[in-house]
Tab-separated table of C-alpha atoms and ligand atoms in Angstrom:
chain	number	residue	atom	x	y	z
A	821	MET	CA	10.925	23.423	64.919
A	822	ASP	CA	8.347	21.214	66.680
A	823	TYR	CA	5.463	21.592	64.189
A	824	GLN	CA	3.408	18.912	65.900
A	825	LYS	CA	3.410	20.784	69.189
A	826	ILE	CA	2.710	24.087	67.451
A	827	ILE	CA	-0.349	22.878	65.511
A	828	GLU	CA	-1.777	21.171	68.601
A	829	ARG	CA	-1.452	24.437	70.486
A	830	ILE	CA	-3.153	26.278	67.611
A	831	ALA	CA	-6.039	23.784	67.548
A	832	GLU	CA	-6.627	24.500	71.225
A	833	ASP	CA	-6.328	28.262	70.771
A	834	VAL	CA	-8.898	28.471	67.972
A	835	SER	CA	-11.459	26.059	69.459
A	836	PRO	CA	-13.627	28.928	70.860
A	837	LEU	CA	-14.031	30.216	67.276
A	838	LEU	CA	-15.461	27.047	65.774
A	839	ASP	CA	-19.108	27.922	66.323
A	840	LYS	CA	-18.694	31.596	65.395
A	841	GLY	CA	-18.651	31.333	61.582
A	842	GLU	CA	-21.437	30.496	59.116
A	843	VAL	CA	-21.266	27.313	57.058
A	844	ALA	CA	-21.803	28.084	53.326
A	845	SER	CA	-25.411	27.293	52.512
A	846	TYR	CA	-25.818	28.738	48.997
A	847	ILE	CA	-24.681	25.305	47.805
A	848	PRO	CA	-27.312	23.178	49.599
A	849	ALA	CA	-25.103	20.070	49.810
A	850	LEU	CA	-22.550	22.017	51.877
A	851	ALA	CA	-25.056	23.343	54.402
A	852	GLY	CA	-25.121	20.145	56.469
A	853	VAL	CA	-21.391	20.012	57.290
A	854	SER	CA	-20.718	20.242	61.031
A	855	PRO	CA	-19.177	23.610	62.016
A	856	SER	CA	-17.232	21.914	64.814
A	857	LYS	CA	-14.853	20.222	62.361
A	858	PHE	CA	-11.282	21.450	62.492
A	859	GLY	CA	-8.068	20.068	61.040
A	860	ILE	CA	-4.525	21.174	60.232
A	861	ALA	CA	-1.829	19.449	58.202
A	862	VAL	CA	1.706	20.658	57.588
A	863	ALA	CA	3.807	19.027	54.853
A	864	THR	CA	7.481	19.939	54.617
A	865	VAL	CA	9.779	19.831	51.594
A	866	ARG	CA	11.810	17.266	53.556
A	867	GLY	CA	8.873	14.891	53.274
A	868	GLU	CA	7.546	15.142	56.837
A	869	CYS	CA	3.838	15.519	57.568
A	870	PHE	CA	2.289	16.738	60.820
A	871	THR	CA	-1.441	16.641	61.481
A	872	THR	CA	-3.989	17.367	64.159
A	873	GLY	CA	-7.781	17.264	64.556
A	874	ASP	CA	-9.891	16.260	61.547
A	875	ALA	CA	-6.910	16.478	59.177
A	876	SER	CA	-7.706	13.143	57.520
A	877	GLU	CA	-11.389	13.855	56.923
A	878	CYS	CA	-12.360	14.727	53.346
A	879	PHE	CA	-14.270	17.929	52.594
A	880	SER	CA	-15.321	19.849	49.497
A	881	ILE	CA	-12.297	21.762	48.237
A	882	GLN	CA	-14.385	24.227	46.147
A	883	SER	CA	-12.184	27.131	45.022
A	884	LEU	CA	-8.967	25.463	46.114
A	885	SER	CA	-9.428	23.492	42.879
A	886	LYS	CA	-8.706	26.702	40.966
A	887	VAL	CA	-5.025	26.384	41.884
A	888	PHE	CA	-4.847	22.895	40.354
A	889	THR	CA	-6.614	23.872	37.130
A	890	LEU	CA	-4.432	26.976	36.835
A	891	ALA	CA	-1.249	24.909	37.282
A	892	MET	CA	-2.412	22.472	34.585
A	893	VAL	CA	-3.292	25.217	32.138
A	894	MET	CA	-0.189	27.344	32.709
A	895	ASP	CA	1.929	24.313	32.076
A	896	ARG	CA	0.064	23.504	28.842
A	897	ILE	CA	-0.567	26.869	27.215
A	898	GLY	CA	1.816	29.210	29.039
A	899	ASP	CA	1.454	32.943	28.446
A	900	ALA	CA	-1.434	32.561	25.967
A	901	LEU	CA	-3.703	32.335	29.025
A	902	TRP	CA	-3.107	36.004	29.861
A	903	GLU	CA	-4.757	37.129	26.657
A	904	ARG	CA	-8.011	35.827	28.125
A	905	VAL	CA	-7.589	36.466	31.887
A	906	GLY	CA	-5.952	39.241	33.907
A	907	ARG	CA	-3.889	39.014	37.065
A	908	GLU	CA	-5.029	41.841	39.292
A	909	ALA	CA	-7.085	41.592	42.465
A	910	SER	CA	-10.712	42.260	41.602
A	911	GLY	CA	-11.890	44.205	44.657
A	912	ASN	CA	-15.317	42.697	43.939
A	913	PRO	CA	-17.106	39.571	45.161
A	914	PHE	CA	-15.754	36.345	43.641
A	915	ASN	CA	-18.967	35.765	41.675
A	916	SER	CA	-19.589	39.352	40.573
A	917	LEU	CA	-20.931	40.115	37.087
A	918	VAL	CA	-20.519	43.893	36.889
A	919	GLN	CA	-16.748	44.069	36.492
A	920	LEU	CA	-16.885	41.568	33.657
A	921	GLU	CA	-19.072	43.921	31.681
A	922	TYR	CA	-16.915	46.990	32.359
A	923	GLU	CA	-13.842	45.045	31.289
A	924	HIS	CA	-15.346	43.560	28.132
A	925	GLY	CA	-15.442	39.932	29.178
A	926	ARG	CA	-11.813	39.556	30.335
A	927	PRO	CA	-11.943	38.428	33.979
A	928	ARG	CA	-9.611	40.202	36.395
A	929	ASN	CA	-7.810	37.056	37.582
A	930	PRO	CA	-8.003	33.234	37.422
A	931	PHE	CA	-9.328	32.866	40.981
A	932	ILE	CA	-12.591	34.770	40.682
A	933	ASN	CA	-15.312	32.566	39.228
A	934	ALA	CA	-15.321	34.188	35.786
A	935	GLY	CA	-11.552	33.694	35.493
A	936	ALA	CA	-11.782	30.127	36.743
A	937	LEU	CA	-14.443	29.378	34.117
A	938	VAL	CA	-12.045	30.567	31.398
A	939	VAL	CA	-9.314	28.339	32.862
A	940	THR	CA	-11.743	25.406	32.879
A	941	ASP	CA	-12.595	26.185	29.254
A	942	CYS	CA	-8.848	25.838	28.496
A	943	ILE	CA	-8.734	22.516	30.378
A	944	ILE	CA	-11.534	21.225	28.151
A	945	LEU	CA	-9.712	22.384	25.018
A	946	GLU	CA	-6.466	20.751	26.105
A	947	ASN	CA	-7.675	17.436	27.513
A	948	HIS	CA	-9.595	14.641	25.884
A	949	ASP	CA	-11.258	13.666	29.172
A	950	PRO	CA	-10.912	16.793	31.354
A	951	MET	CA	-12.532	15.442	34.516
A	952	ARG	CA	-10.455	12.273	34.481
A	953	ASP	CA	-7.268	14.203	33.679
A	954	LEU	CA	-7.876	16.768	36.415
A	955	ARG	CA	-8.558	14.032	38.964
A	956	GLY	CA	-5.368	12.274	37.804
A	957	PHE	CA	-3.356	15.488	38.173
A	958	VAL	CA	-4.663	16.085	41.702
A	959	ARG	CA	-4.090	12.463	42.722
A	960	THR	CA	-0.494	12.628	41.517
A	961	CYS	CA	0.138	15.910	43.375
A	962	ALA	CA	-1.373	14.516	46.572
A	963	GLY	CA	0.183	11.050	46.228
A	964	ASN	CA	-3.277	9.580	46.870
A	965	ASN	CA	-5.073	7.492	44.257
A	966	THR	CA	-8.370	7.452	46.082
A	967	ILE	CA	-9.231	11.170	45.675
A	968	GLY	CA	-12.530	11.628	43.849
A	969	TYR	CA	-15.455	13.920	43.108
A	970	ASP	CA	-18.517	14.199	45.329
A	971	GLU	CA	-21.291	13.878	42.736
A	972	SER	CA	-23.955	15.097	45.163
A	973	VAL	CA	-22.088	18.391	45.709
A	974	ALA	CA	-21.563	18.860	41.955
A	975	LEU	CA	-25.242	18.199	41.271
A	976	SER	CA	-26.391	20.453	44.101
A	977	GLU	CA	-24.322	23.293	42.688
A	978	LYS	CA	-25.498	22.647	39.162
A	979	GLU	CA	-29.113	22.914	40.294
A	980	THR	CA	-28.573	26.180	42.148
A	981	GLY	CA	-25.630	27.811	40.332
A	982	HIS	CA	-27.585	30.419	38.398
A	983	ARG	CA	-24.978	33.097	38.942
A	984	ASN	CA	-22.186	30.883	37.603
A	985	ALA	CA	-24.406	30.034	34.633
A	986	ALA	CA	-24.896	33.767	34.049
A	987	LEU	CA	-21.128	34.321	34.161
A	988	ALA	CA	-20.494	31.483	31.704
A	989	HIS	CA	-23.034	32.811	29.222
A	990	PHE	CA	-21.739	36.345	29.675
A	991	LEU	CA	-18.204	35.154	28.881
A	992	LYS	CA	-19.544	33.318	25.850
A	993	SER	CA	-21.220	36.488	24.616
A	994	TYR	CA	-17.816	38.215	24.671
A	995	GLY	CA	-16.224	35.330	22.758
A	996	ASN	CA	-14.112	34.403	25.809
A	997	LEU	CA	-15.495	30.887	26.199
A	998	TYR	CA	-14.848	28.469	23.330
A	999	ASN	CA	-16.845	25.511	24.571
A	1000	ASP	CA	-20.539	25.273	25.266
A	1001	PRO	CA	-21.278	27.086	28.600
A	1002	GLY	CA	-23.145	24.044	29.947
A	1003	ARG	CA	-20.130	21.825	29.337
A	1004	VAL	CA	-17.771	24.318	31.017
A	1005	LEU	CA	-20.092	24.590	34.019
A	1006	ASP	CA	-20.289	20.806	34.404
A	1007	VAL	CA	-16.509	20.468	34.526
A	1008	TYR	CA	-16.266	23.516	36.826
A	1009	TYR	CA	-18.801	22.067	39.296
A	1010	HIS	CA	-16.907	18.806	39.270
A	1011	GLN	CA	-13.566	20.439	39.987
A	1012	CYS	CA	-15.149	22.308	42.915
A	1013	SER	CA	-16.634	19.047	44.239
A	1014	LEU	CA	-13.266	17.304	44.572
A	1015	SER	CA	-13.168	15.826	48.023
A	1016	MET	CA	-9.851	15.998	49.864
A	1017	SER	CA	-8.463	16.140	53.387
A	1018	CYS	CA	-6.042	18.679	54.889
A	1019	LYS	CA	-3.401	15.967	54.683
A	1020	ASP	CA	-4.037	15.515	50.926
A	1021	LEU	CA	-4.071	19.257	50.327
A	1022	ALA	CA	-0.886	20.084	52.223
A	1023	ARG	CA	0.880	17.319	50.294
A	1024	ALA	CA	-0.665	18.374	46.969
A	1025	PHE	CA	0.446	22.025	47.314
A	1026	LEU	CA	4.011	21.065	48.216
A	1027	PHE	CA	5.245	21.592	44.641
A	1028	LEU	CA	4.514	25.296	45.119
A	1029	ALA	CA	6.835	25.355	48.122
A	1030	ASN	CA	9.550	23.732	46.041
A	1031	GLY	CA	9.757	25.690	42.774
A	1032	GLY	CA	7.271	23.489	40.895
A	1033	THR	CA	8.865	20.105	41.649
A	1034	ASP	CA	7.289	17.627	44.051
A	1035	PRO	CA	10.035	17.298	46.673
A	1036	VAL	CA	8.861	13.852	47.744
A	1037	ASN	CA	9.093	12.014	44.413
A	1038	GLY	CA	10.950	14.484	42.159
A	1039	ASN	CA	7.973	14.838	39.778
A	1040	ILE	CA	8.082	18.164	37.887
A	1041	VAL	CA	4.532	19.536	38.254
A	1042	CYS	CA	5.327	22.910	36.640
A	1043	GLY	CA	8.375	25.076	35.978
A	1044	LEU	CA	10.033	27.384	38.509
A	1045	ARG	CA	8.645	30.436	36.735
A	1046	GLN	CA	5.096	29.072	36.794
A	1047	ALA	CA	5.351	28.163	40.484
A	1048	LYS	CA	6.513	31.689	41.279
A	1049	ARG	CA	3.581	33.116	39.330
A	1050	ILE	CA	0.986	30.850	40.940
A	1051	ASN	CA	2.278	31.836	44.375
A	1052	ALA	CA	2.123	35.508	43.357
A	1053	LEU	CA	-1.492	35.102	42.238
A	1054	MET	CA	-2.401	33.340	45.464
A	1055	GLN	CA	-0.779	36.170	47.396
A	1056	THR	CA	-2.704	38.887	45.555
A	1057	CYS	CA	-5.992	37.178	44.604
A	1058	GLY	CA	-6.344	33.998	46.675
A	1059	LEU	CA	-8.488	35.119	49.618
A	1060	TYR	CA	-11.548	36.778	48.055
A	1061	ASP	CA	-11.717	40.354	49.302
A	1062	GLU	CA	-9.361	39.689	52.199
A	1063	GLY	CA	-6.081	39.360	50.329
A	1064	GLY	CA	-4.668	42.408	52.076
A	1065	GLU	CA	-5.818	41.231	55.479
A	1066	PHE	CA	-4.352	37.783	54.855
A	1067	ALA	CA	-1.000	39.261	53.788
A	1068	PHE	CA	-1.072	41.500	56.866
A	1069	ARG	CA	-2.035	38.863	59.426
A	1070	VAL	CA	-0.544	35.684	57.909
A	1071	GLY	CA	2.129	36.768	55.430
A	1072	LEU	CA	2.059	33.733	53.125
A	1073	PRO	CA	0.549	33.091	49.684
A	1074	GLY	CA	-2.711	31.212	50.187
A	1075	LYS	CA	-5.974	30.101	48.624
A	1076	SER	CA	-9.323	29.605	50.300
A	1077	GLY	CA	-12.565	27.873	49.372
A	1078	VAL	CA	-16.157	28.135	50.598
A	1079	GLY	CA	-15.905	24.558	51.906
A	1080	GLY	CA	-13.839	26.085	54.735
A	1081	GLY	CA	-10.394	25.038	53.547
A	1082	ILE	CA	-7.380	27.353	53.266
A	1083	VAL	CA	-3.971	26.263	51.995
A	1084	ALA	CA	-0.863	28.427	52.399
A	1085	VAL	CA	2.678	27.995	51.158
A	1086	MET	CA	6.021	28.955	52.696
A	1087	PRO	CA	8.370	28.749	49.679
A	1088	GLY	CA	11.429	26.610	50.320
A	1089	GLU	CA	9.918	25.085	53.441
A	1090	LEU	CA	6.376	23.837	53.679
A	1091	SER	CA	2.722	23.971	52.816
A	1092	ILE	CA	-0.052	24.045	55.390
A	1093	ALA	CA	-3.748	23.199	54.982
A	1094	VAL	CA	-6.447	24.090	57.513
A	1095	TRP	CA	-10.132	23.248	57.491
A	1096	SER	CA	-12.977	24.677	59.522
A	1097	PRO	CA	-16.345	25.032	57.724
A	1098	GLY	CA	-17.574	28.147	59.588
A	1099	LEU	CA	-16.879	31.158	57.331
A	1100	ASN	CA	-16.425	34.840	58.118
A	1101	THR	CA	-18.346	37.547	56.274
A	1102	ALA	CA	-15.766	37.579	53.452
A	1103	GLY	CA	-16.298	33.847	52.842
A	1104	ASN	CA	-13.030	32.681	54.386
A	1105	SER	CA	-12.801	30.068	57.122
A	1106	LEU	CA	-12.948	32.029	60.376
A	1107	ALA	CA	-10.966	29.614	62.547
A	1108	GLY	CA	-8.767	28.584	59.610
A	1109	PHE	CA	-7.669	32.174	59.029
A	1110	LYS	CA	-6.846	32.607	62.719
A	1111	ALA	CA	-5.005	29.272	62.780
A	1112	LEU	CA	-2.744	30.391	59.943
A	1113	GLU	CA	-2.141	33.728	61.641
A	1114	LEU	CA	-1.090	31.893	64.796
A	1115	PHE	CA	1.100	29.525	62.773
A	1116	THR	CA	3.197	32.351	61.338
A	1117	THR	CA	3.236	34.061	64.732
A	1118	TYR	CA	4.400	30.989	66.661
A	1119	THR	CA	6.952	29.942	64.016
A	1120	SER	CA	8.073	33.486	63.063
A	1121	LYS	CA	7.751	32.423	59.419
A	1122	SER	CA	6.524	34.687	56.636
A	1123	ILE	CA	7.587	35.600	53.124
A	1124	PHE	CA	8.032	39.216	54.192
B	244	LIG	N1	-18.224	26.320	43.562
B	244	LIG	C1	-18.218	27.569	44.248
B	244	LIG	C2	-18.885	28.627	43.401
B	244	LIG	O1	-18.644	28.690	42.235
B	244	LIG	C3	-16.794	27.903	44.581
B	244	LIG	C4	-16.729	29.106	45.420
B	244	LIG	C5	-15.488	29.209	46.245
B	244	LIG	O2	-15.058	28.266	46.910
B	244	LIG	O3	-14.936	30.292	46.210
B	244	LIG	O4	-19.665	29.404	43.837
């Protein structure tokens, strides 16, 4: 399969869409990113990497970080996590408060913000220096020691993240946050501000295409069972309110972020990261979504 040729064709096909989406502006530091950016990277379990466009440019990974924190926590505390977080699609916006009240402070899944805050709370409980340890985990997965946080994005979100602050305090009121809400929010904003390229992300998600083991260096990131579960959660809860649409049009487990990145995994074969900052009305990268749809169309690959 000539992945290089395929992704170059996709980049051309989606170019008319680049100015059609809306760059996320509720985090002021993200509002200035150029909507014309577009990159794709494909990493295969055989160790190959194919890239096109702005695939080496770093961007704010935002909710993609929730996959890394989940992998860390599942590996450390295993099934105990599910006493505090569910694993069903929420059918509500990712930052919604109402469902949390109906369901007595147990978030529906680890990829909505409330669930991710509980996961971050676990990271703080399990790690002496959570920000350093998370950065170390991500660097190891990506095989890149230069990955870091963008302090200006973290600060910008801290200054404007009233809804996340409300969620954190709400969780605390139900006894489902053990640390101080301010501390949890600080670590959460930092994880969202990790700055990575498509190339880093495709490489970093490769363990999920290979049963939990990094196929390039043999490092066991998580067990087979955990990898299967993370992929299942990405499939059902990874694309905000468009999980069904993503399964229908793309047919791979994936996770998106409001920075315009989407990463998808073809178990046994590859992971693919796309970046285009213009979002659709559901908050997913407009051109990125289409690019992944074309990828599974042109390659005839899908988990179904
Ligand atoms: N930091 C963002 C927030 O909490 C992440 C949103 C996302 O990428 O889904 O609002």
